[in-house]
Structures are given as C-alpha cells and as structure tokens.
DNA sequence: AGGCTGTACTG
DNA sequence: CAGTAC
DNA sequence: GCCT
DNA sequence: AGATG
DNA sequence: CATCT
C-alpha cells in the first residue's frame, strides 16, 4: 500500500531546505520517486514547491531567490514545467496526503504558475521570467536598486551619545574575589552582591513593536534553517533593545545601531509608516505551534517543524504519529512532563538553597571538591532560567575522577529525593533510573518492550543535566513568586504533567573542568552566550582560539587556561566583570 | 566573497 | 553525521 | 541578515 | 576584508 | 576612493 508508488516528483527550488529533507524521505518511503536530473522530468511529474516560496494568494514567488536556489538548471526545469503544464502544489501537501492516506490532487491545491502582475514578496522585487526565452534568467537591475538605497540615505544626526558599557572597572574587584567564595561561605543566608542596575534597561515606548517584529523574523528564518540570517535579525533586535532612544526612522536606526543594515532599516521604516510588515502576520499561527514544541527540552527546530508540517498541534498527537521520536529520544518525555516548571524563572535564593544541598552532599563524597554557581546567577540575575553548578578540585586534572564524583553525587541526590530526573544516562544512572523512564513511556501509552534498553556511556560524562526540586518541607519560603511568563501545556497534553506550582522542578546542570583549566572554563560557564561568542570572535581575529579548555595560538599551542584575567590580557581587553558581561557589546560603529 | 563560538553528548 | 544543548 |  | 576600477 | 564580491 505504497501511497506514491510510481509517481515522480520534483521539489523546487531544491530539496535541501531542512524541512523538506524529511518530507522527501517520507515520499520515498511511500514509493515516490524524486527527480535527480533535468531530463527525468516528464509530463506526469508532480512539482512540489517549498512553502516558503508560496504567497498567501497561492501563487509562486518567482523571484530571484527562488531560481537561484535551484539544484538543477533553473531554466531547463522551469521550461519543462511550463511546456508540460505540470501540476504544482505545496510541498506540505505530502503530509496532508499521508495523514489521510489518500493521494489526491484536488484542483484547489494546484498553484498558479502564470506570471502574476502584483508581486507582494516583501524582500525582493520581482524577476520577470520569460518562459520561451532561453536567455537571461535574471534581469534584476542591481544597479538601480543600489542607487535607490544610497539616495534615500539622508544623513541624520543624533546629538546625544549613548554608551553601552561605560562603567567597566567599577566593581571588577568584587567579581574577582567572589569567585572563590561564592558557594563556599554559608550560602543559605547572605551572599549579598551588588546587582547591576543598568541591567533593567527600559525600552523606549514605540520600539517594542520593532523588537517584536525582528524577533518574529528571526524565528521565521530559524525555522527555514537559515541560522545566519536569523542571527542577523537577532543581533539587530538586541541592538534595539539596548538603544535608549525612540527610533523615529529606519535611517536613524541604521546609523545609530550596529547590526542594522540597509534591509532591516527599510523594514523598520515600513513598520513605522504602516504599523505592520507585509507577511508578518500570516505565518504567525504556524510559528506559535513550532514555538510550543521548541520550548520543550530536547525539541529543537528540526523536530518541531517536522511535527508542525504534519499538522500536529500537541505532544500527545506527536506521540501517536511519531512514537519513535519519544522512545528513542526519551528525554523529551521529561521535557514534556516538566514543560511548565522548566519555563518558570528561579529566584536567586532558591538557587542558593539548592546549591547548598548539593554542596553538603558533595562534602560527604569528597571534601576537597569545590562547587560554584555560575551561569546567570553568577552574573547577578534576580531570576535564573536554570542552575549551573561548576565542580573542580584543587590540583586535580583528572577529569574522569571528577566525572565519577559528579555521577555519584547526582545518584545520591536522586536517592534522597532531590533529583527528579536525569537527561542522559551512564550505566549506574541507568540502573537507578530506568524504571522512571519506563513509567513515563507507559504514561503516554508508548509500548515498552521488555528488551527496551538504552545505551549508556562507558566513560564518565563531564556534564550532567538534571531535573531537581526541594522537598516539600524546605520549599515553603520560595512559594509566592509571581510569574510574568507562564507557559502552559495544552489541555490535551496535561495528562503527562508532573509540574507543581508549590514546588516546581528545576533544571540543574553539572559541569566540571581540569584544575589547570579553571579560568577558561569559568569564562565559558559564566557566559552569557553572546559574550562568549563576542570574545571568541575577538580571539579569532587575533589569530587565536578560545575554548572552555583555554586560549590557544594558531598552532594550537596553549597560551593560558588557568588565569581568567590573563586571558583578557592576552586578548587586549580590560577585565570585564560577570555582571558587565550581560550587555555584550558589539561596538557601535562610528563614534 | 566569505564568515558568523566552540564543544559535548546522543542515536 | 545531524540534531540538541550548553 | 550584517560585517569586514 | 580584499580585489578591482 | 567607491564599489563589488
């Protein structure tokens, strides 16, 4: 009962877009054939168009990009499409057909191939494609376009100067010494630290809309698999978030804010003029569905999109269509079960309490071991997304010894009821924890064969990812937190929930390093991500390489790994204290 | 044009 | 190797 | 997407 | 940034 | 020095 047996398909513009890869697999699994060469196309071939090239009026965006992305020769292929009058449908029709188990091309699915006059593609002016001419495919007048952009570049001057990180060296001494003593000194009570006020950057009214729009565009390109374009939008958004003035024009934004270029400036202008950007509202529903999935641990953009394309809206639906996804990548079950808890922010005092529990237990196992809270906590955040615990032992460069200690530690914390779940397995962890996995599988009615066995590593991981919570008697003081962002499971997914408002489960990570790599490792795990990227880029531009293991020269010779300050020095940077690392800072261009 | 952090873990 | 995560 |  | 005009 | 890649 192969649905597509004997049918030929061609995917345009190509089949490599991440979402289409799995559709192509499904197609072949159901007996369909994919065209690999121009000449294989015949009059019965079905043309599948990547949905991102289909406008909301069900026509194909025949713009420059569309043809440039072709795997095969665009002109040959497109001429075939026209001469044979091949049927063109959205690529996602495949999922529709599979779900209904019926392969029928209803007339309303067929996309119009005719050149239409209006071109509402938001990013490129149209390409006129002449079907019977074999010659130039793109007569897009780049020169005209460029000239236009330059002429509209009216110079605008903004008198005030804002500085994104002015106050260096102000409390760097605090940060320096806080390292050693962060956890070691009776964490329960005081651990007062000056929290960086400038972190509370209030965004000027009016910029919110721009920020939201850029975020949405970023997500869209992320979903399309274009990580770098997505990053372009993300960086521009960060720039606007930190920009203290109201944005009045696209040109102003481009001049004042780094990572805002011509294209984003234009979109900003449109947004300011019209209050909206064409094509931004339409995809919103599917974006929200993808978003729902990706907030779950171990569901990334790939799986989320796969599910979304198949029309799935909930984990329980996904569970019936793609049971292997859950049985194979079992941590998803815990991401699902603790979906809401793991999206709740954690107050600093709870971080400290949990860390002190860990520290006490650690002391029983090996009194020489040290533990520090790094991550957003160390950067002074009032609310943390997770708790990053960092282990090391003075003089000890044996990572597998520390790994074993972390393993034992996590297991005893599991036995004592603090650890709720593990998100990866070792042999020992498997023995202790296997039954809970089975329990979760059964809860969502996935078959658990008696032979079901997960592979556990033989060596010791340097990294543990856990779900932890405080026992009921200790949690009281942390209750009344008001959550601004409260992400909810959909009702049909609630039956798996292990969430608890009174005593939420928390994400906790264990990391470790060789003692000789203390500085580089701290640098990494203090973060944040944007700071790490920035400083590593800086290292790279100096011909060096920075990792959690150290700073290396171009011959991979270690320059420094123990002394954090020295790493800054070697990179020609003043020391930046942890809380200052929150405002990562691409220099504003021009001064 | 060509780069966009660098690594660990899993299947 | 790709997908996910830090 | 933006930057060099 | 490097190449090119 | 501007523009292209």
Coordinates of C-alpha atoms (C1' of nucleotides) in Angstrom, one line a residue:
Chain A
X1 CA 0.0 0.0 0.0
X2 CA 2.6 2.5 -1.0
X3 CA 0.8 5.8 -1.4
X4 CA 3.0 7.3 -4.1
X5 CA 4.1 4.2 -5.9
X6 CA 5.5 5.0 -9.3
X7 CA 4.9 8.7 -9.1
X8 CA 7.7 11.1 -10.0
X9 CA 8.2 14.3 -8.0
X10 CA 10.5 17.2 -8.3
X11 CA 11.0 19.5 -5.4
X12 CA 11.6 23.2 -6.1
X13 CA 13.7 25.1 -5.6
X14 CA 15.6 22.3 -4.0
X15 CA 15.1 19.5 -1.5
X16 CA 17.8 20.6 0.9
X17 CA 15.8 23.0 2.9
X18 CA 15.7 21.4 6.3
X19 CA 12.0 21.0 6.4
X20 CA 11.9 19.3 3.1
X21 CA 14.5 16.8 3.8
X22 CA 12.2 14.7 5.9
X23 CA 9.3 15.2 3.6
X24 CA 11.5 13.8 0.8
X25 CA 12.3 10.8 3.0
X26 CA 8.6 10.1 3.6
X27 CA 7.9 10.5 0.0
X28 CA 10.5 7.8 -1.0
X29 CA 9.3 5.6 1.8
X30 CA 5.9 5.6 0.3
X31 CA 7.2 4.6 -3.1
X32 CA 7.5 8.1 -4.6
X33 CA 10.5 8.9 -6.9
X34 CA 12.5 12.0 -6.7
X35 CA 13.9 13.5 -9.9
X36 CA 17.6 13.9 -9.8
X37 CA 18.2 15.2 -13.3
X38 CA 16.5 17.7 -15.6
X39 CA 15.9 15.1 -18.2
X40 CA 13.9 12.8 -15.9
X41 CA 11.1 15.2 -15.8
X42 CA 8.2 14.1 -17.8
X43 CA 4.6 15.2 -18.3
X44 CA 3.4 13.2 -15.3
X45 CA 5.9 14.6 -12.8
X46 CA 4.4 16.4 -9.8
X47 CA 6.1 19.7 -8.9
X48 CA 6.4 20.3 -5.1
X49 CA 7.1 23.8 -4.1
X50 CA 8.8 24.8 -0.9
X51 CA 6.0 26.5 1.1
X52 CA 8.2 29.5 1.8
X53 CA 8.1 30.5 -1.8
X54 CA 4.3 30.5 -1.9
X55 CA 2.4 33.7 -1.3
X56 CA -0.8 33.9 0.7
X57 CA -2.6 34.2 -2.6
X58 CA -1.5 30.7 -3.5
X59 CA 0.9 31.8 -6.2
X60 CA 4.6 31.0 -6.5
X61 CA 7.1 33.7 -5.7
X62 CA 9.1 33.6 -8.9
X63 CA 11.7 35.9 -7.6
X64 CA 15.5 35.9 -7.9
X65 CA 16.0 33.9 -4.8
X66 CA 13.6 31.2 -6.0
X67 CA 15.6 30.5 -9.1
X68 CA 19.0 31.0 -7.5
X69 CA 18.2 28.2 -5.1
X70 CA 17.6 25.6 -7.8
X71 CA 19.7 22.4 -7.5
X72 CA 19.0 21.7 -11.2
X73 CA 19.3 24.1 -14.0
X74 CA 16.6 26.6 -13.4
X75 CA 15.9 27.5 -16.9
X76 CA 15.6 23.9 -18.2
X77 CA 13.4 22.8 -15.3
X78 CA 11.1 25.8 -15.5
X79 CA 10.7 25.5 -19.2
X80 CA 9.6 21.9 -18.6
X81 CA 7.1 23.0 -16.0
X82 CA 5.6 25.4 -18.5
X83 CA 5.6 23.3 -21.6
X84 CA 4.2 20.2 -19.9
X85 CA 1.9 22.3 -17.8
X86 CA 3.0 20.3 -14.8
X87 CA 0.9 20.4 -11.6
X88 CA 2.5 22.4 -8.9
X89 CA 1.5 22.0 -5.3
X90 CA 2.8 23.0 -1.9
X91 CA 5.4 20.6 -0.6
X92 CA 3.5 20.2 2.6
X93 CA 0.7 18.6 0.7
X94 CA 2.7 15.4 1.2
X95 CA 1.9 15.5 4.9
X96 CA -1.7 16.0 4.1
X97 CA -1.8 13.0 1.8
X98 CA 0.0 10.8 4.2
X99 CA -2.3 11.7 7.1
X100 CA -5.4 10.9 5.0
X101 CA -3.7 8.0 3.4
X102 CA -5.1 9.3 0.1
X103 CA -3.0 10.7 -2.7
X104 CA -5.4 13.1 -4.5
X105 CA -4.5 16.4 -6.1
X106 CA -7.6 18.4 -5.6
X107 CA -7.9 21.3 -8.1
X108 CA -7.8 23.9 -5.4
X109 CA -4.4 22.7 -4.3
X110 CA -2.9 23.4 -7.7
X111 CA -0.9 26.6 -7.6
X112 CA -1.0 29.0 -10.4
X113 CA 2.1 29.1 -12.5
X114 CA 1.2 32.1 -14.6
X115 CA 3.2 35.2 -14.0
X116 CA 1.0 37.5 -12.0
X117 CA 1.4 41.2 -12.1
X118 CA 1.5 42.1 -8.5
X119 CA 4.4 40.9 -6.6
X120 CA 4.0 41.1 -2.9
X121 CA 7.2 39.4 -2.0
X122 CA 8.4 41.5 0.8
X123 CA 12.1 41.2 0.2
X124 CA 12.9 41.3 -3.4
X125 CA 11.5 43.0 -6.4
X126 CA 10.2 40.6 -8.9
X127 CA 12.1 38.9 -11.6
X128 CA 10.4 38.8 -15.0
X129 CA 10.8 35.4 -16.3
X130 CA 10.0 34.8 -19.9
X131 CA 9.0 31.3 -20.5
X132 CA 10.1 30.9 -24.1
X133 CA 13.3 32.7 -24.0
X134 CA 16.2 30.5 -23.1
X135 CA 18.4 33.5 -22.3
X136 CA 18.8 35.7 -19.3
X137 CA 17.1 34.4 -16.3
X138 CA 17.5 37.4 -14.1
X139 CA 17.3 40.8 -15.4
X140 CA 17.1 42.3 -12.0
X141 CA 18.7 45.7 -12.1
X142 CA 21.0 45.6 -9.2
X143 CA 22.5 49.0 -10.1
X144 CA 19.2 50.8 -10.0
X145 CA 18.4 49.2 -6.7
X146 CA 21.7 50.2 -5.1
X147 CA 21.4 53.7 -6.3
X148 CA 18.0 54.0 -4.8
X149 CA 19.2 52.9 -1.4
X150 CA 22.0 55.3 -1.4
X151 CA 19.9 58.3 -2.3
X152 CA 17.5 57.7 0.5
X153 CA 20.3 57.6 2.9
X154 CA 19.6 61.0 4.3
X155 CA 22.2 61.9 6.9
X156 CA 20.6 62.3 10.2
X157 CA 22.5 63.4 13.3
X158 CA 21.7 62.4 16.8
X159 CA 23.5 64.7 19.2
X160 CA 23.5 62.5 22.3
X161 CA 25.9 59.7 22.6
X162 CA 24.9 56.5 24.4
X163 CA 27.5 54.1 25.7
X164 CA 26.6 50.5 26.1
X165 CA 29.2 49.7 28.6
X166 CA 30.7 52.7 30.2
X167 CA 31.2 51.6 33.7
X168 CA 33.9 49.0 33.4
X169 CA 36.4 48.6 36.2
X170 CA 33.8 49.9 38.6
X171 CA 33.2 46.7 40.5
X172 CA 35.6 44.4 38.9
X173 CA 37.4 43.8 42.2
X174 CA 34.2 42.3 43.7
X175 CA 33.8 39.9 40.9
X176 CA 37.4 38.8 41.1
X177 CA 37.3 37.8 44.7
X178 CA 33.7 36.5 44.6
X179 CA 34.9 33.5 42.6
X180 CA 36.5 31.6 45.3
X181 CA 33.9 32.2 47.9
X182 CA 30.7 32.1 46.0
X183 CA 29.3 28.9 47.4
X184 CA 31.8 28.1 50.0
X185 CA 30.6 30.6 52.6
X186 CA 27.3 29.5 54.1
X187 CA 25.3 30.3 51.1
X188 CA 22.0 30.0 52.9
X189 CA 21.8 33.4 54.3
X190 CA 23.6 36.4 52.9
X191 CA 25.7 36.3 49.7
X192 CA 24.8 39.8 49.0
X193 CA 26.1 41.2 45.9
X194 CA 25.5 44.4 44.1
X195 CA 23.2 43.7 41.3
X196 CA 23.8 45.7 38.2
X197 CA 21.0 48.1 37.9
X198 CA 21.7 49.0 34.3
X199 CA 20.5 45.6 33.5
X200 CA 17.0 46.8 33.9
X201 CA 17.1 48.6 30.6
X202 CA 13.7 50.0 29.9
X203 CA 12.9 50.1 26.3
X204 CA 11.6 53.4 25.0
X205 CA 8.0 53.2 24.1
X206 CA 7.4 52.5 20.5
X207 CA 10.5 50.4 20.0
X208 CA 8.6 47.4 21.4
X209 CA 6.9 46.8 18.1
X210 CA 10.1 46.8 16.2
X211 CA 11.7 44.4 18.7
X212 CA 8.8 42.0 18.4
X213 CA 8.8 42.2 14.6
X214 CA 12.5 41.5 14.4
X215 CA 12.2 38.6 16.8
X216 CA 9.4 37.2 14.7
X217 CA 11.5 37.5 11.5
X218 CA 14.4 35.8 13.3
X219 CA 12.2 32.9 14.3
X220 CA 10.9 32.6 10.8
X221 CA 14.4 32.3 9.3
X222 CA 15.4 29.9 12.0
X223 CA 12.5 27.7 11.1
X224 CA 13.6 27.9 7.5
X225 CA 17.0 26.7 8.5
X226 CA 18.8 29.9 7.8
X227 CA 20.7 30.3 11.0
X228 CA 22.8 33.2 9.9
X229 CA 20.1 35.4 8.5
X230 CA 18.2 34.6 11.7
X231 CA 21.2 35.7 13.7
X232 CA 21.3 38.9 11.7
X233 CA 17.8 39.7 12.9
X234 CA 18.6 38.7 16.5
X235 CA 21.6 40.9 16.7
X236 CA 19.7 43.8 15.3
X237 CA 17.0 43.2 17.9
X238 CA 19.5 43.1 20.7
X239 CA 20.8 46.4 19.4
X240 CA 17.4 48.0 19.5
X241 CA 16.7 46.6 22.9
X242 CA 19.7 48.3 24.3
X243 CA 19.2 51.6 22.4
X244 CA 17.9 54.1 24.8
X245 CA 16.1 56.4 22.4
X246 CA 12.9 56.1 20.5
X247 CA 13.5 55.1 16.9
X248 CA 12.0 57.6 14.5
X249 CA 13.2 56.4 11.2
X250 CA 14.9 53.4 9.6
X251 CA 17.8 55.6 8.6
X252 CA 18.3 56.6 12.2
X253 CA 18.4 53.0 13.3
X254 CA 20.9 52.1 10.6
X255 CA 23.2 54.8 11.6
X256 CA 23.0 54.5 15.3
X257 CA 22.6 50.8 15.9
X258 CA 25.1 48.2 15.0
X259 CA 23.8 45.2 13.1
X260 CA 21.1 47.2 11.5
X261 CA 21.8 47.4 7.8
X262 CA 20.0 48.5 4.7
X263 CA 17.5 45.8 4.7
X264 CA 16.4 46.0 8.3
X265 CA 16.4 49.8 8.1
X266 CA 13.9 49.5 5.3
X267 CA 11.7 47.2 7.2
X268 CA 11.9 49.4 10.2
X269 CA 10.8 52.3 8.1
X270 CA 7.9 50.3 6.7
X271 CA 6.9 49.3 10.2
X272 CA 7.0 52.9 11.4
X273 CA 4.9 54.1 8.4
X274 CA 2.4 51.3 8.2
X275 CA 2.5 49.9 11.7
X276 CA 3.0 46.5 10.1
X277 CA 5.1 44.5 7.8
X278 CA 3.6 42.6 4.9
X279 CA 3.7 38.9 5.5
X280 CA 4.5 39.1 9.2
X281 CA 1.0 38.2 10.4
X282 CA 0.3 35.3 8.2
X283 CA 2.8 32.7 9.4
X284 CA 2.1 33.5 12.9
X285 CA -0.1 30.5 13.7
X286 CA 2.4 28.0 12.5
X287 CA 5.2 29.9 14.3
X288 CA 3.3 29.6 17.5
X289 CA 2.9 25.9 17.1
X290 CA 6.6 25.5 16.5
X291 CA 7.2 27.7 19.4
X292 CA 5.1 25.5 21.7
X293 CA 7.2 22.5 20.7
X294 CA 10.6 24.0 20.9
X295 CA 10.1 25.2 24.5
X296 CA 10.3 21.5 25.4
X297 CA 13.7 20.2 26.4
X298 CA 15.2 18.2 23.5
X299 CA 12.8 19.5 20.9
X300 CA 14.7 21.7 18.6
X301 CA 13.7 23.5 15.5
X302 CA 14.0 20.4 13.3
X303 CA 11.7 18.1 15.2
X304 CA 9.3 21.0 16.0
X305 CA 9.0 21.8 12.4
X306 CA 8.6 18.2 11.3
X307 CA 5.7 17.9 13.7
X308 CA 4.2 21.2 12.7
X309 CA 4.3 20.3 9.0
X310 CA 2.5 17.2 9.7
X311 CA -0.2 19.3 11.2
X312 CA 0.4 18.3 14.8
X313 CA -0.5 20.7 17.5
X314 CA 0.3 18.8 20.7
X315 CA 2.7 16.4 22.2
X316 CA 0.0 13.8 22.5
X317 CA -0.7 14.0 18.8
X318 CA 3.0 13.8 18.0
X319 CA 3.2 10.8 20.3
X320 CA 0.8 8.8 18.1
X321 CA 2.3 9.9 14.8
X322 CA 6.0 9.7 15.7
X323 CA 6.2 7.4 18.7
X324 CA 9.9 6.6 17.8
X325 CA 10.8 10.2 18.5
X326 CA 9.7 9.7 22.1
X327 CA 11.0 6.2 22.6
X328 CA 14.4 7.0 21.0
X329 CA 14.9 10.5 22.5
X330 CA 13.4 9.7 25.8
X331 CA 14.5 12.9 27.5
X332 CA 11.6 14.5 25.5
X333 CA 9.3 12.7 27.9
X334 CA 10.7 14.7 30.8
X335 CA 10.8 17.9 28.8
X336 CA 7.1 17.3 28.3
X337 CA 6.4 16.3 31.9
X338 CA 8.1 19.3 33.3
X339 CA 7.3 21.6 30.5
X340 CA 5.8 24.3 32.7
X341 CA 8.1 24.1 35.6
X342 CA 11.2 24.3 33.5
X343 CA 10.0 27.5 31.9
X344 CA 9.5 29.2 35.3
X345 CA 12.2 31.6 36.5
X346 CA 14.1 30.7 39.6
X347 CA 14.8 33.1 42.3
X348 CA 18.3 33.6 43.5
X349 CA 17.6 32.4 47.0
X350 CA 16.3 29.1 45.7
X351 CA 19.4 28.7 43.6
X352 CA 21.4 29.2 46.7
X353 CA 19.3 26.7 48.7
X354 CA 19.6 24.0 46.1
X355 CA 23.3 24.6 45.6
X356 CA 23.9 24.3 49.4
X357 CA 22.1 21.0 49.4
X358 CA 24.4 19.8 46.6
X359 CA 27.4 21.2 48.4
X360 CA 26.6 19.3 51.6
X361 CA 26.2 16.1 49.7
X362 CA 29.4 16.8 47.8
X363 CA 31.3 17.2 51.0
X364 CA 30.3 13.8 52.1
X365 CA 31.7 12.3 49.0
X366 CA 34.9 14.2 48.7
X367 CA 35.6 17.2 51.0
X368 CA 38.2 18.5 48.7
X369 CA 35.8 19.1 45.8
X370 CA 34.6 22.6 45.2
X371 CA 31.4 23.8 43.7
X372 CA 30.3 27.2 42.4
X373 CA 27.1 28.5 41.0
X374 CA 27.9 30.1 37.6
X375 CA 25.5 30.9 34.8
X376 CA 23.1 33.8 35.1
X377 CA 23.2 33.5 38.8
X378 CA 26.8 34.5 38.9
X379 CA 26.1 37.4 36.6
X380 CA 23.8 38.7 39.2
X381 CA 20.4 37.9 37.7
X382 CA 17.4 38.1 40.1
X383 CA 15.7 35.3 38.2
X384 CA 17.5 32.5 36.6
X385 CA 16.4 30.1 33.9
X386 CA 18.4 27.2 35.3
X387 CA 21.1 26.5 37.9
X388 CA 24.6 25.9 36.6
X389 CA 26.8 24.2 39.1
X390 CA 30.5 24.0 38.4
X391 CA 32.8 21.4 40.0
X392 CA 36.6 21.2 40.4
X393 CA 39.2 20.1 42.8
X394 CA 42.4 22.0 43.5
X395 CA 45.3 20.3 41.8
X396 CA 43.2 17.7 40.1
X397 CA 43.4 17.4 36.3
X398 CA 41.8 14.0 36.2
X399 CA 38.5 14.7 34.6
X400 CA 37.2 11.2 34.8
X401 CA 37.7 11.2 38.6
X402 CA 35.6 14.4 38.8
X403 CA 33.2 12.8 36.5
X404 CA 32.7 9.9 38.7
X405 CA 32.2 12.1 41.7
X406 CA 29.6 14.1 39.9
X407 CA 27.9 10.8 38.9
X408 CA 27.9 9.5 42.5
X409 CA 26.7 12.9 43.7
X410 CA 23.8 13.0 41.3
X411 CA 22.8 9.5 42.2
X412 CA 22.8 10.1 45.9
X413 CA 20.8 13.3 45.4
X414 CA 18.4 11.1 43.4
X415 CA 18.1 8.6 46.2
X416 CA 17.5 11.4 48.7
X417 CA 14.7 12.8 46.5
X418 CA 16.2 16.0 45.2
X419 CA 17.0 14.8 41.7
X420 CA 13.8 14.1 39.9
X421 CA 15.2 13.0 36.6
X422 CA 18.4 12.6 34.5
X423 CA 18.6 13.8 31.0
X424 CA 21.4 11.4 30.0
X425 CA 22.5 8.0 31.1
X426 CA 25.5 6.3 32.5
X427 CA 25.5 2.7 33.5
X428 CA 24.9 3.5 37.1
X429 CA 22.3 6.1 36.3
X430 CA 20.5 3.7 34.0
X431 CA 20.3 1.1 36.8
X432 CA 18.8 3.5 39.2
X433 CA 16.6 5.5 36.9
X434 CA 15.4 3.1 34.2
X435 CA 12.1 2.4 35.8
X436 CA 11.2 6.0 35.8
X437 CA 11.7 6.2 32.1
X438 CA 9.5 3.2 31.6
X439 CA 6.9 4.8 33.8
X440 CA 6.8 7.9 31.6
X441 CA 6.6 5.8 28.5
X442 CA 3.7 3.9 29.9
X443 CA 2.0 7.1 31.0
X444 CA 1.7 8.2 27.4
X445 CA 0.9 4.7 26.2
X446 CA 4.0 4.0 24.3
X447 CA 4.9 0.4 24.0
X448 CA 7.8 -0.7 26.2
X449 CA 9.2 -3.9 25.1
X450 CA 10.9 -5.9 27.8
X451 CA 14.1 -5.7 25.8
X452 CA 14.0 -1.9 25.7
X453 CA 17.4 -0.8 26.7
X454 CA 19.1 2.5 26.3
X455 CA 22.7 2.8 25.7
X456 CA 24.8 4.2 28.5
X457 CA 28.2 5.7 28.0
X458 CA 31.1 3.8 29.4
X459 CA 33.2 6.7 30.3
X460 CA 32.2 9.5 32.6
X461 CA 30.5 12.4 31.1
X462 CA 31.9 15.8 32.1
X463 CA 28.4 17.2 32.1
X464 CA 25.1 16.2 33.8
X465 CA 21.7 17.6 33.0
X466 CA 19.2 17.1 35.7
X467 CA 15.7 18.0 37.0
X468 CA 15.8 18.8 40.7
X469 CA 13.5 20.0 43.4
X470 CA 13.5 20.8 47.0
X471 CA 11.4 18.5 49.2
X472 CA 8.1 19.9 50.4
X473 CA 9.3 20.8 53.9
X474 CA 12.0 23.0 52.6
X475 CA 10.2 24.7 49.8
X476 CA 7.9 26.9 51.7
X477 CA 9.9 30.1 51.7
X478 CA 10.1 30.1 48.0
X479 CA 6.5 29.9 47.2
X480 CA 4.8 33.2 46.3
X481 CA 6.6 34.1 43.1
X482 CA 4.5 35.8 40.5
X483 CA 5.3 34.5 37.1
X484 CA 5.1 37.0 34.3
X485 CA 5.7 34.4 31.7
X486 CA 3.7 31.4 32.5
X487 CA 3.9 28.9 29.7
X488 CA 1.1 26.3 29.8
X489 CA 0.8 22.9 28.4
X490 CA -2.2 22.5 26.2
X491 CA -5.1 20.6 27.9
X492 CA -4.6 17.5 25.8
X493 CA -1.0 17.3 26.9
X494 CA -1.7 17.8 30.6
X495 CA -2.0 14.1 31.5
X496 CA 1.7 13.8 31.4
X497 CA 2.3 16.8 33.6
X498 CA 4.5 16.5 36.7
X499 CA 4.5 20.2 37.2
X500 CA 3.8 21.8 40.5
X501 CA 3.3 25.4 41.4
X502 CA 4.0 24.7 45.0
X503 CA 7.3 23.0 44.5
X504 CA 8.4 23.3 40.9
X505 CA 11.1 21.1 39.3
X506 CA 14.2 23.0 38.3
X507 CA 16.8 22.4 35.6
X508 CA 20.2 22.0 37.0
X509 CA 23.4 21.4 35.1
X510 CA 26.7 20.0 36.4
X511 CA 29.9 21.0 34.7
X512 CA 33.5 20.4 35.6
X513 CA 37.0 21.1 34.4
X514 CA 40.6 20.3 35.0
X515 CA 42.0 22.5 37.7
X516 CA 44.5 23.8 35.2
X517 CA 41.7 25.0 33.0
X518 CA 39.8 26.8 35.7
X519 CA 39.9 30.2 34.2
X520 CA 38.8 29.3 30.7
X521 CA 36.1 27.0 32.0
X522 CA 34.7 29.7 34.3
X523 CA 34.7 32.1 31.4
X524 CA 32.6 29.7 29.4
X525 CA 30.1 28.7 32.0
X526 CA 29.6 32.2 33.3
X527 CA 28.6 33.3 29.9
X528 CA 26.2 34.6 28.6
X529 CA 26.2 33.1 25.2
X530 CA 26.5 36.4 23.4
X531 CA 29.5 37.3 25.5
X532 CA 31.2 34.0 24.7
X533 CA 30.6 34.5 21.0
X534 CA 31.9 38.0 21.1
X535 CA 35.1 37.2 23.0
X536 CA 35.8 34.1 21.0
X537 CA 35.4 36.1 17.8
X538 CA 37.8 38.6 19.2
X539 CA 40.3 35.8 19.9
X540 CA 39.8 34.5 16.4
X541 CA 40.5 37.9 14.9
X542 CA 43.7 37.9 16.8
X543 CA 44.6 34.6 15.2
X544 CA 43.9 32.8 18.4
X545 CA 41.3 30.2 19.5
X546 CA 39.4 30.4 22.8
X547 CA 37.5 27.4 24.2
X548 CA 36.5 26.1 27.6
X549 CA 39.9 24.5 27.7
X550 CA 41.9 27.6 27.2
X551 CA 43.3 30.2 24.8
X552 CA 45.4 28.7 22.0
X553 CA 47.6 30.3 19.4
X554 CA 47.3 29.5 15.7
X555 CA 49.4 26.4 16.1
X556 CA 47.1 25.1 18.8
X557 CA 49.7 25.8 21.5
X558 CA 48.1 26.7 24.8
X559 CA 48.7 30.2 25.9
X560 CA 46.6 30.4 29.1
X561 CA 43.9 28.4 30.7
X562 CA 44.1 28.9 34.4
X563 CA 44.1 32.6 34.9
X564 CA 40.9 34.3 33.7
X565 CA 42.4 37.8 33.9
X566 CA 45.4 36.7 31.9
X567 CA 43.1 35.6 29.1
X568 CA 41.6 39.0 28.9
X569 CA 45.1 40.5 28.9
X570 CA 46.2 38.3 26.1
X571 CA 43.2 39.4 24.1
X572 CA 43.9 43.1 24.8
X573 CA 40.8 43.6 26.7
X574 CA 40.2 45.1 30.1
X575 CA 38.8 42.7 32.5
X576 CA 35.0 42.6 32.3
X577 CA 33.2 41.6 35.4
X578 CA 30.5 38.9 35.2
X579 CA 27.6 41.3 35.6
X580 CA 29.0 43.5 32.9
X581 CA 29.0 40.6 30.5
X582 CA 25.3 40.8 30.2
X583 CA 25.5 43.7 27.9
X584 CA 27.5 42.1 25.3
X585 CA 28.7 44.6 23.1
X586 CA 29.4 44.9 19.6
X587 CA 30.9 48.3 19.4
X588 CA 28.7 50.8 17.9
X589 CA 30.2 51.7 14.6
X590 CA 31.3 55.3 14.1
X591 CA 32.0 57.3 17.2
Chain B
dA1 C1' 33.2 36.9 -1.3
dG2 C1' 33.0 34.6 2.8
dG3 C1' 32.4 34.4 7.9
dC4 C1' 29.2 34.2 11.5
dT5 C1' 31.8 30.4 19.1
dG6 C1' 33.4 26.1 20.1
dT7 C1' 32.5 21.9 22.4
dA8 C1' 29.8 17.6 24.4
dC9 C1' 26.5 14.1 24.1
dT10 C1' 23.1 11.0 21.5
dG11 C1' 21.2 7.9 18.0
Chain C
dC1 C1' 26.7 12.9 10.6
dA2 C1' 22.7 15.6 12.2
dG3 C1' 20.2 17.2 16.0
dT4 C1' 20.1 19.2 20.5
dA5 C1' 22.2 21.5 24.2
dC6 C1' 25.3 24.4 27.0
Chain D
dG1 C1' 20.6 39.3 7.8
dC2 C1' 25.3 42.1 8.8
dC3 C1' 30.3 42.8 8.8
dT4 C1' 35.0 43.1 7.1
Chain E
dA1 C1' 38.3 42.1 4.1
dG2 C1' 40.4 42.0 -0.2
dA3 C1' 40.0 42.9 -5.2
dT4 C1' 39.0 46.0 -8.7
dG5 C1' 38.3 50.2 -11.3
Chain F
dC1 C1' 38.1 56.5 -3.0
dA2 C1' 33.9 53.9 -4.2
dT3 C1' 32.1 49.8 -5.3
dC4 C1' 31.9 44.8 -5.8
dT5 C1' 32.4 40.1 -4.3

